Coordinates of C-alpha atoms in Angstrom, one line a residue:
M1 CA 81.5 -20.4 -20.4
V2 CA 81.5 -21.9 -16.9
T3 CA 81.2 -25.7 -16.5
I4 CA 79.9 -27.0 -13.1
A5 CA 80.0 -30.5 -11.9
L6 CA 76.9 -31.3 -10.0
D7 CA 76.6 -34.2 -7.6
A8 CA 73.3 -35.6 -8.8
M9 CA 73.1 -38.2 -6.1
G10 CA 73.7 -36.0 -3.0
G11 CA 70.9 -34.7 -0.8
D12 CA 67.6 -35.9 0.7
H13 CA 65.8 -35.4 -2.7
A14 CA 68.3 -36.7 -5.2
P15 CA 68.3 -37.2 -8.1
G16 CA 64.8 -35.7 -8.9
E17 CA 65.2 -32.3 -7.3
I18 CA 68.9 -32.0 -8.2
V19 CA 68.1 -32.7 -11.9
A20 CA 65.2 -30.2 -11.9
G21 CA 67.4 -27.6 -10.3
A22 CA 70.1 -28.1 -13.0
V23 CA 67.5 -27.8 -15.7
A24 CA 66.2 -24.5 -14.2
A25 CA 69.7 -23.0 -13.9
A26 CA 70.7 -24.0 -17.4
A27 CA 67.5 -22.5 -18.8
A28 CA 68.2 -19.2 -16.9
D29 CA 71.9 -18.9 -17.8
S30 CA 73.0 -19.6 -21.3
S31 CA 76.7 -19.3 -20.3
M32 CA 76.5 -22.2 -17.9
N33 CA 77.3 -25.9 -18.8
I34 CA 76.3 -28.5 -16.2
V35 CA 77.8 -32.0 -15.8
L36 CA 75.4 -34.2 -13.8
V37 CA 77.6 -36.8 -12.0
G38 CA 76.0 -40.0 -10.7
D39 CA 74.1 -43.1 -11.6
E40 CA 73.5 -42.6 -15.4
P41 CA 70.3 -44.6 -15.8
A42 CA 68.6 -42.8 -12.8
I43 CA 69.8 -39.4 -14.1
L44 CA 68.6 -40.0 -17.6
T45 CA 65.2 -41.0 -16.4
E46 CA 64.8 -37.7 -14.7
L47 CA 66.2 -35.8 -17.6
E48 CA 63.6 -37.3 -19.9
K49 CA 61.1 -35.2 -18.1
Y50 CA 62.8 -32.0 -19.5
P51 CA 63.6 -32.4 -23.2
G52 CA 66.0 -30.1 -25.1
N53 CA 68.8 -29.6 -22.6
G54 CA 71.9 -29.6 -24.8
R55 CA 74.1 -28.0 -22.2
I56 CA 73.6 -30.7 -19.6
R57 CA 75.6 -33.9 -19.9
V58 CA 75.9 -36.9 -17.6
E59 CA 79.1 -38.4 -16.1
H60 CA 78.5 -41.9 -14.8
A61 CA 79.5 -42.6 -11.2
P62 CA 77.9 -45.8 -9.9
D63 CA 78.7 -45.3 -6.1
V64 CA 77.3 -42.9 -3.5
V65 CA 78.9 -41.9 -0.2
G66 CA 76.1 -42.2 2.5
M67 CA 75.5 -39.7 5.2
D68 CA 76.3 -42.3 7.9
E69 CA 79.7 -43.2 6.4
E70 CA 83.1 -42.0 7.8
P71 CA 83.9 -39.3 5.2
A72 CA 87.6 -39.5 4.6
R73 CA 87.6 -43.3 4.5
A74 CA 84.6 -43.5 2.2
V75 CA 86.2 -41.0 -0.2
R76 CA 89.3 -43.1 -0.4
V77 CA 87.5 -46.4 -0.9
K78 CA 84.6 -45.2 -3.1
K79 CA 86.7 -43.7 -6.0
H80 CA 83.8 -44.0 -8.3
S81 CA 81.3 -42.2 -6.1
S82 CA 79.5 -39.2 -7.4
I83 CA 81.2 -36.7 -5.1
V84 CA 84.7 -38.0 -5.8
V85 CA 84.2 -38.0 -9.5
A86 CA 82.8 -34.6 -9.4
A87 CA 85.7 -33.2 -7.4
R88 CA 88.1 -35.0 -9.7
L89 CA 86.5 -33.3 -12.7
V90 CA 87.3 -29.9 -11.1
G91 CA 90.8 -31.0 -10.1
E92 CA 91.6 -32.2 -13.7
G93 CA 90.3 -28.9 -15.3
Q94 CA 87.2 -30.5 -16.9
A95 CA 84.9 -28.5 -14.7
D96 CA 85.3 -25.0 -13.0
A97 CA 83.2 -25.8 -9.9
L98 CA 81.6 -28.5 -7.7
V99 CA 78.1 -28.3 -6.2
S100 CA 76.6 -30.9 -3.8
A101 CA 73.9 -31.3 -1.3
G102 CA 75.3 -34.7 -0.1
S103 CA 77.5 -35.4 2.9
T104 CA 79.4 -32.3 4.0
G105 CA 82.2 -34.3 5.4
A106 CA 82.5 -36.3 2.1
Q107 CA 82.5 -33.1 0.1
L108 CA 85.2 -31.6 2.3
A109 CA 87.4 -34.7 1.9
A110 CA 86.7 -35.1 -1.8
S111 CA 87.5 -31.5 -2.4
I112 CA 90.8 -31.7 -0.6
F113 CA 91.9 -34.9 -2.3
G114 CA 90.6 -34.0 -5.7
M115 CA 91.4 -30.4 -6.0
G116 CA 94.1 -29.8 -3.5
R117 CA 94.5 -27.1 -0.9
I118 CA 95.7 -23.6 -1.6
R119 CA 99.3 -23.4 -0.6
G120 CA 99.6 -22.0 2.8
V121 CA 96.1 -22.8 4.0
K122 CA 96.2 -25.1 7.0
R123 CA 92.4 -26.0 7.1
P124 CA 89.7 -25.2 4.7
A125 CA 86.6 -23.6 6.2
I126 CA 82.8 -23.4 5.2
C127 CA 81.7 -19.9 4.6
T128 CA 78.0 -19.4 4.6
V129 CA 76.0 -16.3 3.7
Y130 CA 74.1 -15.3 6.8
P131 CA 71.0 -13.0 6.7
T132 CA 71.1 -10.2 9.3
A133 CA 69.3 -7.0 10.1
R134 CA 72.0 -5.3 8.1
G135 CA 71.8 -7.5 5.1
F136 CA 73.8 -10.5 4.2
K137 CA 77.0 -11.2 6.1
L138 CA 79.4 -14.1 6.1
L139 CA 79.8 -16.8 8.9
T140 CA 83.0 -18.9 8.9
D141 CA 83.6 -21.6 9.8
A142 CA 80.0 -23.1 9.6
G143 CA 81.0 -26.7 10.4
A144 CA 84.2 -28.0 8.8
N145 CA 86.5 -27.7 11.8
P146 CA 85.0 -28.4 15.3
E147 CA 88.5 -28.2 16.9
V148 CA 90.8 -25.3 15.9
K149 CA 94.1 -23.6 16.7
P150 CA 94.4 -19.8 17.0
E151 CA 96.0 -19.6 13.6
Y152 CA 93.2 -21.4 12.0
L153 CA 90.8 -18.8 13.1
V154 CA 93.0 -16.0 11.7
Q155 CA 93.1 -17.9 8.4
F156 CA 89.3 -18.2 8.3
A157 CA 89.1 -14.4 8.8
R158 CA 91.5 -13.8 5.9
M159 CA 89.8 -16.1 3.6
G160 CA 86.4 -14.7 4.5
S161 CA 87.5 -11.2 3.9
I162 CA 88.9 -12.1 0.5
Y163 CA 85.6 -13.8 -0.5
A164 CA 83.6 -10.9 0.9
R165 CA 85.6 -8.5 -1.3
S166 CA 85.6 -10.6 -4.5
F167 CA 82.1 -12.2 -4.3
L168 CA 80.0 -9.8 -2.3
G169 CA 81.8 -6.6 -3.4
M170 CA 82.5 -5.3 0.1
E171 CA 85.3 -2.9 -0.2
N172 CA 86.8 -3.2 3.3
P173 CA 84.8 -5.9 5.1
T174 CA 84.9 -5.8 8.9
V175 CA 85.8 -8.9 10.9
G176 CA 84.4 -9.9 14.2
L177 CA 85.4 -12.9 16.4
I178 CA 82.5 -14.7 18.0
N179 CA 82.9 -14.9 21.7
N180 CA 81.0 -15.0 25.0
G181 CA 81.9 -11.4 25.7
S182 CA 83.1 -8.3 24.0
E183 CA 86.2 -7.8 26.3
D184 CA 89.6 -8.8 25.0
K185 CA 90.2 -11.2 27.9
K186 CA 87.0 -13.2 27.4
G187 CA 86.7 -16.6 25.9
T188 CA 88.8 -19.8 25.8
E189 CA 92.6 -19.7 25.6
T190 CA 92.3 -20.5 21.8
V191 CA 89.9 -17.6 21.2
R192 CA 92.0 -15.2 23.3
A193 CA 95.1 -16.1 21.3
A194 CA 93.3 -15.7 18.0
H195 CA 92.0 -12.2 19.2
M196 CA 95.6 -11.1 19.7
L197 CA 96.7 -12.5 16.3
M198 CA 93.8 -10.8 14.4
R199 CA 94.4 -7.5 16.2
E200 CA 98.1 -7.6 15.0
D201 CA 97.2 -8.7 11.4
S202 CA 97.2 -5.6 9.1
S203 CA 95.4 -7.4 6.3
L204 CA 92.2 -7.7 8.5
N205 CA 89.7 -4.9 9.4
F206 CA 89.3 -6.4 12.8
I207 CA 86.7 -4.8 15.1
G208 CA 87.1 -7.2 18.1
N209 CA 84.9 -9.7 19.7
I210 CA 81.2 -10.0 19.0
E211 CA 78.6 -11.8 21.1
G212 CA 75.9 -14.2 20.0
R213 CA 73.2 -11.5 20.1
D214 CA 75.4 -9.4 17.7
V215 CA 75.3 -12.2 15.0
P216 CA 71.7 -11.6 13.8
A217 CA 72.2 -7.9 14.2
G218 CA 75.0 -8.1 11.6
A219 CA 77.7 -6.5 13.8
A220 CA 80.5 -7.5 11.4
D221 CA 80.7 -8.4 7.7
V222 CA 82.8 -11.5 8.3
M223 CA 81.9 -13.3 11.6
V224 CA 84.6 -15.9 12.6
C225 CA 84.3 -18.9 14.9
D226 CA 85.3 -22.6 14.9
G227 CA 83.1 -25.1 13.1
F228 CA 81.4 -26.4 16.2
V229 CA 80.1 -22.9 17.3
G230 CA 79.3 -22.0 13.6
N231 CA 77.2 -25.0 13.0
I232 CA 75.2 -24.4 16.2
V233 CA 74.7 -20.8 15.3
L234 CA 73.5 -21.8 11.8
K235 CA 71.2 -24.6 12.9
L236 CA 69.8 -22.5 15.8
T237 CA 69.0 -19.7 13.4
E238 CA 67.3 -22.1 11.0
G239 CA 65.2 -23.7 13.8
M240 CA 64.3 -20.3 15.4
A241 CA 63.1 -18.8 12.1
T242 CA 61.0 -21.8 11.4
T243 CA 59.5 -21.8 14.9
L244 CA 58.9 -18.1 15.0
F245 CA 57.1 -18.1 11.6
S246 CA 54.9 -21.0 12.8
M247 CA 54.1 -19.3 16.0
I248 CA 53.3 -16.0 14.2
R249 CA 51.1 -17.8 11.7
E250 CA 49.1 -19.4 14.5
K251 CA 48.6 -16.2 16.4
I252 CA 47.7 -13.9 13.5
T253 CA 45.1 -16.3 12.3
S254 CA 43.5 -17.1 15.6
T255 CA 40.5 -14.7 15.2
P256 CA 38.6 -13.3 12.2
V257 CA 39.9 -9.8 12.8
R258 CA 43.5 -11.0 13.0
K259 CA 43.0 -12.9 9.8
I260 CA 42.1 -9.6 8.1
G261 CA 45.2 -8.1 9.4
A262 CA 47.2 -11.0 8.3
A263 CA 45.8 -10.8 4.7
L264 CA 46.8 -7.1 4.6
N265 CA 50.4 -7.8 5.7
R266 CA 50.8 -11.0 3.5
K267 CA 53.4 -9.3 1.2
A268 CA 55.6 -8.2 4.2
F269 CA 55.5 -11.6 5.8
R270 CA 56.4 -13.3 2.4
E271 CA 59.4 -10.9 2.0
L272 CA 60.6 -11.5 5.5
K273 CA 60.4 -15.3 5.1
Q274 CA 62.1 -15.1 1.7
S275 CA 65.0 -13.1 3.2
L276 CA 65.6 -16.1 5.7
D277 CA 65.1 -18.8 3.2
Y278 CA 68.4 -20.8 2.5
S279 CA 67.1 -21.6 -1.0
E280 CA 67.3 -18.0 -2.0
Y281 CA 71.1 -17.7 -1.7
G282 CA 72.2 -21.2 -2.7
G283 CA 75.2 -22.9 -1.2
A284 CA 78.2 -22.1 1.0
P285 CA 81.7 -22.3 -0.5
L286 CA 84.5 -24.4 1.1
L287 CA 87.2 -21.8 1.3
G288 CA 90.9 -22.9 1.0
V289 CA 90.7 -25.5 -1.7
R290 CA 92.0 -24.9 -5.2
G291 CA 88.7 -24.7 -6.8
V292 CA 85.1 -23.6 -6.2
S293 CA 83.3 -26.2 -4.0
M294 CA 79.8 -25.1 -3.1
I295 CA 78.1 -27.0 -0.2
C296 CA 74.3 -27.1 -0.2
H297 CA 71.8 -27.8 2.5
G298 CA 70.9 -31.5 2.6
S299 CA 67.2 -30.9 2.1
S300 CA 67.8 -28.6 -0.9
N301 CA 64.9 -28.6 -3.4
A302 CA 65.2 -27.6 -7.1
R303 CA 65.1 -23.9 -6.3
A304 CA 68.0 -24.1 -3.9
I305 CA 70.1 -26.2 -6.3
S306 CA 69.4 -23.7 -9.1
S307 CA 70.5 -20.9 -6.7
A308 CA 73.7 -22.7 -5.8
L309 CA 74.6 -23.4 -9.4
K310 CA 74.2 -19.7 -10.1
A311 CA 76.3 -18.7 -7.0
A312 CA 79.0 -21.2 -8.0
A313 CA 79.2 -19.6 -11.5
R314 CA 79.5 -16.1 -10.0
A315 CA 82.2 -17.4 -7.6
V316 CA 84.2 -18.7 -10.5
E317 CA 83.8 -15.4 -12.4
S318 CA 84.7 -13.4 -9.3
G319 CA 88.3 -14.8 -9.4
F320 CA 88.4 -15.2 -5.6
I321 CA 90.4 -18.4 -5.9
G322 CA 93.3 -16.6 -7.6
E323 CA 93.2 -13.8 -5.1
M324 CA 93.4 -16.3 -2.2
E325 CA 96.3 -18.2 -3.7
Q326 CA 98.2 -14.9 -4.1
A327 CA 97.3 -13.8 -0.6
F328 CA 98.5 -17.1 1.0
S329 CA 101.5 -17.8 -1.2
A330 CA 103.9 -15.5 0.6
G331 CA 106.0 -17.3 3.0
S332 CA 104.2 -20.6 2.6
S333 CA 105.7 -24.0 2.2
G334 CA 104.4 -27.6 1.9
E335 CA 104.8 -28.0 5.6
D336 CA 102.2 -25.3 6.3
Q337 CA 99.3 -27.5 5.4
E338 CA 98.0 -30.1 7.9
N339 CA 96.5 -33.5 7.3
L340 CA 92.8 -33.9 7.1

């Protein structure tokens, strides 16, 4: 039985869509217990719409960390906020995973403070599933670390590879370093140094640099970059997909003949749109902390939250945290970790 602490107050549509997603996930998976963390009266009001949810309980947390607050400070000050309490439940062993659609920075800070970092990991990274022409791949870091050192990028690659093997079942995932050219000498000093380190790391199936155009093509199973680049890649992809579908819809319905063609191809368009929809594959794990911490899109609806809860449960069952702890334990010391 997997228990998941769900931040009921995080996200653009909290708590309504969050509670609805929890109910849907609990109904679909009888082995999942869900703890809704947040303002108890508000949560109970939403739960009353869905009677008979014995495997969902509420943990009262009166405060909320706002999107405009400085994350690390807010997490330290607001000890009774929903994200802090949810992370603490995981750290204390009362829950196996955390899921939130709230402030990414707050979840990062709360996860580090509440769960702790895996020994030897310098900086946790957000690892998101990325849809490509060759199926789902992994992009890491997707926003946690806008400024990095070469060794951070190497660790992102190692963590992403472990997650790809454990969670996605990839036997020997390839690793590509996102750069502005495929040549070894391309890129900033940091990226060039990281390239050399990855090439010398026998634990990585490193294939070299990949360019921006190679990302949607799925040139590597694990695509590595700093959080600044990763977040831009992710948001650009989301915006481009939305814009293209809007343009296509306008063009294929502009004449009666085209409308007939559009109707005949409706299923194909629906499947394509579904493959690019973030709500289909749930959240992105924060790799490097001592527990499953699943980060959701801020605009997540009930469907996306349900998918994230299911993904969190699978992540717990995959045992990737234990594999990561084992992989990073050799030669590590307390000094290996750096401050948030």
